Tab-separated table of C-alpha atoms and ligand atoms in Angstrom:
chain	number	residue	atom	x	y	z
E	1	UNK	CA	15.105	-6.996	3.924
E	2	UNK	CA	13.176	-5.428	0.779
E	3	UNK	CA	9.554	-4.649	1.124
E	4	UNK	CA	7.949	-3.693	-2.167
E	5	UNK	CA	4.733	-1.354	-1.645
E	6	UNK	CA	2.044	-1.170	-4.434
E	7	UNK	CA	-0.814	1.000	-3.332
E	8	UNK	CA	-4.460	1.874	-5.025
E	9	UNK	CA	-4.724	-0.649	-7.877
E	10	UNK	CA	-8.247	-0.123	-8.325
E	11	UNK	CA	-8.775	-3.427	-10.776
E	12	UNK	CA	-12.159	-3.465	-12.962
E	13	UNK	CA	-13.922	-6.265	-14.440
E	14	UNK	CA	-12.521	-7.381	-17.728
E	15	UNK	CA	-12.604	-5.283	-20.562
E	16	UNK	CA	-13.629	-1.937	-18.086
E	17	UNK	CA	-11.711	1.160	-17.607
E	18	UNK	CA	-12.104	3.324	-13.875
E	19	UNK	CA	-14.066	6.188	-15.005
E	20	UNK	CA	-14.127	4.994	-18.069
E	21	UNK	CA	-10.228	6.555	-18.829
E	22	UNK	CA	-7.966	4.626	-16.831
E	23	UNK	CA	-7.157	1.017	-17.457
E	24	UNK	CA	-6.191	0.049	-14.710
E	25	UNK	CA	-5.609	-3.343	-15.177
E	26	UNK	CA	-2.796	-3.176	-18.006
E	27	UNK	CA	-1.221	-0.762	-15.374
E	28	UNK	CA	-1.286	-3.039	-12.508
E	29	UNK	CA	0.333	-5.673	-15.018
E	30	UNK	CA	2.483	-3.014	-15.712
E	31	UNK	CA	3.447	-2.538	-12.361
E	32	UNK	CA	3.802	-6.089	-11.228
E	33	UNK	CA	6.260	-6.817	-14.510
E	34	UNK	CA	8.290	-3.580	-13.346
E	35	UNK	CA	8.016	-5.655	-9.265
E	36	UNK	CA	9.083	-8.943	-10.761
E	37	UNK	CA	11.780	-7.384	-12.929
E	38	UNK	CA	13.820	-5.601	-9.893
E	39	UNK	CA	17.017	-7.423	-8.713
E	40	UNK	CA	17.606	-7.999	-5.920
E	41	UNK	CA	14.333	-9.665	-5.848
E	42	UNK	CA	12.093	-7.891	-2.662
E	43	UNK	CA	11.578	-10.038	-0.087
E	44	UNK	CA	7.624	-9.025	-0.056
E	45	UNK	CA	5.201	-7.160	-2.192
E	46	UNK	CA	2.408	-5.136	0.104
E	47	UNK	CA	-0.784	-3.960	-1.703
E	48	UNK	CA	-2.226	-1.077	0.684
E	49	UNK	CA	-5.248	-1.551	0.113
E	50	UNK	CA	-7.698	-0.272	-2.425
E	51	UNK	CA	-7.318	-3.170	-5.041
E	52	UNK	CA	-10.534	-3.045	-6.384
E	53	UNK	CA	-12.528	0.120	-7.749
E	54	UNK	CA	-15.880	-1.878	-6.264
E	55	UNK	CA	-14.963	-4.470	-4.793
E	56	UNK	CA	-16.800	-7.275	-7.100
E	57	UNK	CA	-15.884	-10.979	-6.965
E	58	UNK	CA	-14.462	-10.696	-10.356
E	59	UNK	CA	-12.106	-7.714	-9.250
E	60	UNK	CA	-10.339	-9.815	-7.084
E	61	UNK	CA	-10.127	-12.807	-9.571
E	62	UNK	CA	-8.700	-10.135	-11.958
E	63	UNK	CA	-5.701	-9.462	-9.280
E	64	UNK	CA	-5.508	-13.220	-8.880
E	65	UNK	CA	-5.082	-13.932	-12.548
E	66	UNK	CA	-2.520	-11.202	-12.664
E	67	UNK	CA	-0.623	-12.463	-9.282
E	68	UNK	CA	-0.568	-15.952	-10.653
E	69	UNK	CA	1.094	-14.470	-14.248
E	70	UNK	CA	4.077	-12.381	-12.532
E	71	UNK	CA	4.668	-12.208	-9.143
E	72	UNK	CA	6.418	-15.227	-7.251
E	73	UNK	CA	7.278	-13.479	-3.557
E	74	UNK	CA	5.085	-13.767	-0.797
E	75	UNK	CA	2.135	-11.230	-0.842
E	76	UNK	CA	0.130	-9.339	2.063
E	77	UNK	CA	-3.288	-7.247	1.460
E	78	UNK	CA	-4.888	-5.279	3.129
E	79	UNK	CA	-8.618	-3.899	1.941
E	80	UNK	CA	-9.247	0.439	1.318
E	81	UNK	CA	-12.488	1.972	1.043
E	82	UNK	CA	-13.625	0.518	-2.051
E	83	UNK	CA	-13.040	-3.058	-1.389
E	84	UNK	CA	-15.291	-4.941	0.403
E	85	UNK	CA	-14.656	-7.392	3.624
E	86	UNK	CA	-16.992	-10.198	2.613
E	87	UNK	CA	-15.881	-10.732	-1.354
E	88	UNK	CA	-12.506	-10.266	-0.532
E	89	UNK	CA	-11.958	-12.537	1.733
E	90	UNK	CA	-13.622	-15.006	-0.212
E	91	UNK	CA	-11.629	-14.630	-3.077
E	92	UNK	CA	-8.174	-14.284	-1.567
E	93	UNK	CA	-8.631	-16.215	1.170
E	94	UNK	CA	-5.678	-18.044	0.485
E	95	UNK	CA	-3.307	-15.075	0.413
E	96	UNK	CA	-1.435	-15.140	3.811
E	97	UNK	CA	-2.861	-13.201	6.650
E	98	UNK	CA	-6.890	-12.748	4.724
E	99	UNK	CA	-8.989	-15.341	7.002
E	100	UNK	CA	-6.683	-15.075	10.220
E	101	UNK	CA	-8.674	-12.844	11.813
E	102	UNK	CA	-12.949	-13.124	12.360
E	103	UNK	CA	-13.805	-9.423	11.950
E	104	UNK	CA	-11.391	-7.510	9.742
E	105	UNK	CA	-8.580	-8.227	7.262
E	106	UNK	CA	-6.264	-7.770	9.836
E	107	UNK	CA	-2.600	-9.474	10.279
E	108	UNK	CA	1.028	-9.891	11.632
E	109	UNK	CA	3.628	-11.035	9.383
E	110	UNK	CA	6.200	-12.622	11.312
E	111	UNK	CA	9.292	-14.674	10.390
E	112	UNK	CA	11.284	-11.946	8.551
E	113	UNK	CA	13.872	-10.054	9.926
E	114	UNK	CA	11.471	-6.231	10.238
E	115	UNK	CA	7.738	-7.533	11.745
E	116	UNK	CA	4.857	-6.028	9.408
E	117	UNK	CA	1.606	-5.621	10.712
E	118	UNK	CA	-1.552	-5.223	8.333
E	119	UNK	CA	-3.974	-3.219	9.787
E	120	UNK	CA	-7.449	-2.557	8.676
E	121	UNK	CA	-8.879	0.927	8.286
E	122	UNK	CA	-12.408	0.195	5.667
E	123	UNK	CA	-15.124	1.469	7.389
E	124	UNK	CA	-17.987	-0.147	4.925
E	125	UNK	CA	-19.535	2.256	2.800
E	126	UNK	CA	-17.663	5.220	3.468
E	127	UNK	CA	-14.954	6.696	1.807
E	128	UNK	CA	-12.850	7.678	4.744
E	129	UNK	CA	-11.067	5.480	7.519
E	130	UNK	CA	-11.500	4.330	10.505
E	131	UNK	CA	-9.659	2.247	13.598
E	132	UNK	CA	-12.573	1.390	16.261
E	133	UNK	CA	-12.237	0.266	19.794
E	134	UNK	CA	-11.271	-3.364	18.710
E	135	UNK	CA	-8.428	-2.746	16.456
E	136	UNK	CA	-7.192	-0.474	18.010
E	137	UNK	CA	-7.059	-2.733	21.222
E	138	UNK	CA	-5.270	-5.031	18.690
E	139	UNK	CA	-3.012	-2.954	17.393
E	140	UNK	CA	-2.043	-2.064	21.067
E	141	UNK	CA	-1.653	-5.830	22.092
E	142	UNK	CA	-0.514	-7.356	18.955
E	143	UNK	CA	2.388	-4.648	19.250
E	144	UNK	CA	3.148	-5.486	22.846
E	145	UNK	CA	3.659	-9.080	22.081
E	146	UNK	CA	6.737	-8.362	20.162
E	147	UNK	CA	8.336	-5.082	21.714
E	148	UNK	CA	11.873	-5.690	20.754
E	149	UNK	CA	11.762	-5.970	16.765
E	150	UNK	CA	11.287	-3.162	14.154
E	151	UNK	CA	8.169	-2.630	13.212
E	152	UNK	CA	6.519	-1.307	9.947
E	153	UNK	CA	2.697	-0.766	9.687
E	154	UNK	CA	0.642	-0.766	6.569
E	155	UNK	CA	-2.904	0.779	6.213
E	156	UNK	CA	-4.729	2.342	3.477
E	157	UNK	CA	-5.741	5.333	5.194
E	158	UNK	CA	-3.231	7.654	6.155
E	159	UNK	CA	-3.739	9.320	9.375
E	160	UNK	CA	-2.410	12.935	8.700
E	161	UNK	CA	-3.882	15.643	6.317
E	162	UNK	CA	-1.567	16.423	3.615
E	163	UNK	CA	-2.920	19.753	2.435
E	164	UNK	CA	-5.152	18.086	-0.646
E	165	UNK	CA	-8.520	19.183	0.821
E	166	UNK	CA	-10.905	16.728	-0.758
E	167	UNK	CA	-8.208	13.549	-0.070
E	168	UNK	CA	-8.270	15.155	3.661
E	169	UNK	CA	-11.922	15.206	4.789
E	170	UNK	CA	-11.867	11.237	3.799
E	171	UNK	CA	-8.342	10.133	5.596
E	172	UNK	CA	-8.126	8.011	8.636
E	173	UNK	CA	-11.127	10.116	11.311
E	174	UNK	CA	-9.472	9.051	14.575
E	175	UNK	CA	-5.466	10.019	14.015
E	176	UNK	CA	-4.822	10.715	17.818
E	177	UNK	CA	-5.997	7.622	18.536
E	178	UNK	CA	-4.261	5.755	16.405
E	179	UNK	CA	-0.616	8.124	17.970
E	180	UNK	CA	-1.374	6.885	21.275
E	181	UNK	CA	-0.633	3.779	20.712
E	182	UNK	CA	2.247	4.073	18.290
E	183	UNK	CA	3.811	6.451	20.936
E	184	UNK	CA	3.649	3.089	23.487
E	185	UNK	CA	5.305	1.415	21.076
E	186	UNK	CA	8.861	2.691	19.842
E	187	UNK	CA	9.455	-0.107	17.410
E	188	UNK	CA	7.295	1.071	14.888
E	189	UNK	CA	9.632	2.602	12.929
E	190	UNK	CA	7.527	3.044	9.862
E	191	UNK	CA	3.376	3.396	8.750
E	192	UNK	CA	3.315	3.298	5.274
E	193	UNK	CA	-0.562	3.826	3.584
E	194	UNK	CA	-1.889	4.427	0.079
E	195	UNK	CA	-5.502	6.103	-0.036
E	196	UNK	CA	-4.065	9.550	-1.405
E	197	UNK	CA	-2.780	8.443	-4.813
E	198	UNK	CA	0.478	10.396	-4.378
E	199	UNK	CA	3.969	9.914	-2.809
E	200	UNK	CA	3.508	12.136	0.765
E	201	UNK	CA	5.743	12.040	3.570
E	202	UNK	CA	4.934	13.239	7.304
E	203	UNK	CA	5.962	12.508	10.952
E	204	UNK	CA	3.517	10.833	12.746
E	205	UNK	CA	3.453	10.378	16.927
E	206	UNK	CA	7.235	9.247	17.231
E	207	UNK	CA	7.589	7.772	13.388
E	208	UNK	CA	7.580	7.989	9.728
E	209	UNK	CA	4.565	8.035	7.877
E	210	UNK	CA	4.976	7.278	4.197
E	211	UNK	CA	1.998	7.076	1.164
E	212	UNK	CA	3.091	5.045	-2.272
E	213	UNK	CA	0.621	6.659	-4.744
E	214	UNK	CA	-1.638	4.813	-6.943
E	215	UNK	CA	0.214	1.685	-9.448
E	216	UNK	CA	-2.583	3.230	-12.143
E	217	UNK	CA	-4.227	6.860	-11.630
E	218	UNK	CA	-2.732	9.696	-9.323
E	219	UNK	CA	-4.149	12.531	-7.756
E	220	UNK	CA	-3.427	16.237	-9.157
E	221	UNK	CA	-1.380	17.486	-6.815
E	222	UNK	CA	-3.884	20.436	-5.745
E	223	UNK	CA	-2.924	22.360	-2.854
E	224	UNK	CA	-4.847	25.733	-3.211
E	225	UNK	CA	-7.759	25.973	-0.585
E	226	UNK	CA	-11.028	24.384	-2.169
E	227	UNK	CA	-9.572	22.719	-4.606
E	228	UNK	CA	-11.790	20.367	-7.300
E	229	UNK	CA	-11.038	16.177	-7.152
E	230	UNK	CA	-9.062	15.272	-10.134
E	231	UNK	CA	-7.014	12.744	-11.005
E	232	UNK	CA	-3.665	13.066	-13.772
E	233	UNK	CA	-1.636	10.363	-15.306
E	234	UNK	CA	1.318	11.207	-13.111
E	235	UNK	CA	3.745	8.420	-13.362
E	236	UNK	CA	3.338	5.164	-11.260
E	237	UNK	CA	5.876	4.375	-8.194
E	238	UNK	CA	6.449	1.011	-6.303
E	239	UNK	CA	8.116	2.139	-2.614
E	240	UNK	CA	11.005	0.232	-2.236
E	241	UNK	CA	11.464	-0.011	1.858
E	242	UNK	CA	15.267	-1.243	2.322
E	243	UNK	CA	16.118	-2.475	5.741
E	244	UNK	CA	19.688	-3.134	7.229
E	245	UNK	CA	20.213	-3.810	10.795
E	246	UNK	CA	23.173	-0.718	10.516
E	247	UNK	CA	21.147	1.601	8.451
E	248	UNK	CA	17.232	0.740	9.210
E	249	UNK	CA	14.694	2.100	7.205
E	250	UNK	CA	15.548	3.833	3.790
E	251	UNK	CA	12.499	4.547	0.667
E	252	UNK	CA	13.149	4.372	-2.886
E	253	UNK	CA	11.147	4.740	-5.264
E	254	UNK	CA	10.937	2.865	-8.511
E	255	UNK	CA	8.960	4.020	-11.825
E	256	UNK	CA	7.205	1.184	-13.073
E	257	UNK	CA	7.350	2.610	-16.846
E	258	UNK	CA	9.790	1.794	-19.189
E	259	UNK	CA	12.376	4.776	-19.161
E	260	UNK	CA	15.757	4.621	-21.407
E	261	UNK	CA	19.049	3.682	-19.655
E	262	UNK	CA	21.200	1.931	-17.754
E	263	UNK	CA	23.885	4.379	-19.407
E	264	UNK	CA	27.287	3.067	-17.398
E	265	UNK	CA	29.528	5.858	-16.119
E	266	UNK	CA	33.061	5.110	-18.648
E	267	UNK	CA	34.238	8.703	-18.010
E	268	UNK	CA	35.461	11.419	-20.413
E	269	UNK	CA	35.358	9.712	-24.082
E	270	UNK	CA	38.241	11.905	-24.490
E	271	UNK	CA	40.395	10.581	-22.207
E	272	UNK	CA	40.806	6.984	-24.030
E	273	UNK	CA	43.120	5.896	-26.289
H	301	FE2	FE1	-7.575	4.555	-4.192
């Protein structure tokens, strides 16, 4: 199985570019020609959240329009903390998974060969994450029902600090409560989130924790104590999460700009007739 991850898409209204530099929307086109262009085909695309920059009605037509115009596999959102429950779901409530449950955006996607489970971390009008009493208590029973079959979890906030301060004070607020429960359940194998704008990697309770930066803007990589917010025009990465039943989980991850190759491997020019 091939699960494509697109994180942080931030789409404006027409004609707008997030803070007023990055146009975001010709990069998420970008991104979802480089998605529909990869052979094999993934079997999913994710989209960890963060798909709007404010979460307007017309935002989420925007990622309609561009869903209808290139991508044909099955695709699962989740919201970050600057989309918003209520226009969301009223605007992709048709995307598998959006209306299933009453309270969050919150889902299991069964019926492939690795179960993915959607969970919701927006806590409205905040910036960081969190997993109250009820999700969590769904998390916990939605994993029991299935205890047997590898598991991957996607969320927008990541629940470890990665060392960038000002990404750190607005991550996912209750990470040991969130362990608890992963440690009851060894078949998550992987968490993969967005929220940081930058490819991380970390162990988490007894897992992997993975975040695919941002299909538009990243996030200077800015490790020195107190440093400022930025963000750079790093490239853009799709995760690419392979799984075999021999090998499990492996990441790739694919550049969604044009680059120059395929140059085949012939050997030593020299060497020919
Ligand atoms: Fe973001």
């Amino acid at each position: 199985m091939l699960i494509c991850q697109l994180s942080d898409l931030h789409l404006c209204r027409e004609g707008i570019a997030a803070y007023r530099v990055v146009e975001t929307n010709m990069l998420t086109e970008r991104a979802f020609r480089a998605v529909a262009a990869l052979h094999p085909h993934p079997d999913v695309l994710l989209l960890t959240g963060d798909l709007t920059f404010d979460g307007q009605d017309e935002e989420y037509q925007e990622l309609l329009m561009l869903l209808r115009r290139h991508i044909e596999i099955p695709v699962f959102v989740i919201p970050g903390n600057h989309d918003r429950r209520v226009p969301m779901r009223e605007q992709l409530g048709d995307l598998p998974g959006v209306s299933s449950h009453p309270h969050f955006i919150q889902y299991a996607i069964e019926n492939y060969p690795v179960r993915i489970i959607m969970l919701d971390t927006l806590a409205p009008g905040a910036d960081h994450g969190e997993l109250c009493e009820e999700r969590l208590a769904w998390l916990d029973t939605t994993l029991a029902t299935v205890p047997n079959k590898p598991t991957l979890i996607g969320m927008h906030h990541p629940p470890f600090a990665c060392g960038v301060e000002h990404m750190d004070k607005i991550n996912l607020q209750n990470p040991g409560a969130l362990a608890k429960i992963v440690a009851k359940h060894p078949q998550v194998e992987r968490i993969v989130c967005g929220h940081v704008h930058r490819p991380i990697t970390a162990r988490f309770a007894q897992t992997i924790c993975s975040i695919a930066p941002s299909a538009a803007h990243q996030v200077e990589l800015a490790l020195a104590p107190g440093a400022r917010g930025a963000f750079v025009m790093e490239p853009a990465i799709a995760h690419l999460h392979r799984w075999t039943p021999q090998d499990g989980f492996v990441t790739h991850t694919a550049y969604v700009e044009p680059f120059p190759g395929p140059y085949p491997f012939l050997g030593d020019a020299t060497a020919g007739p």
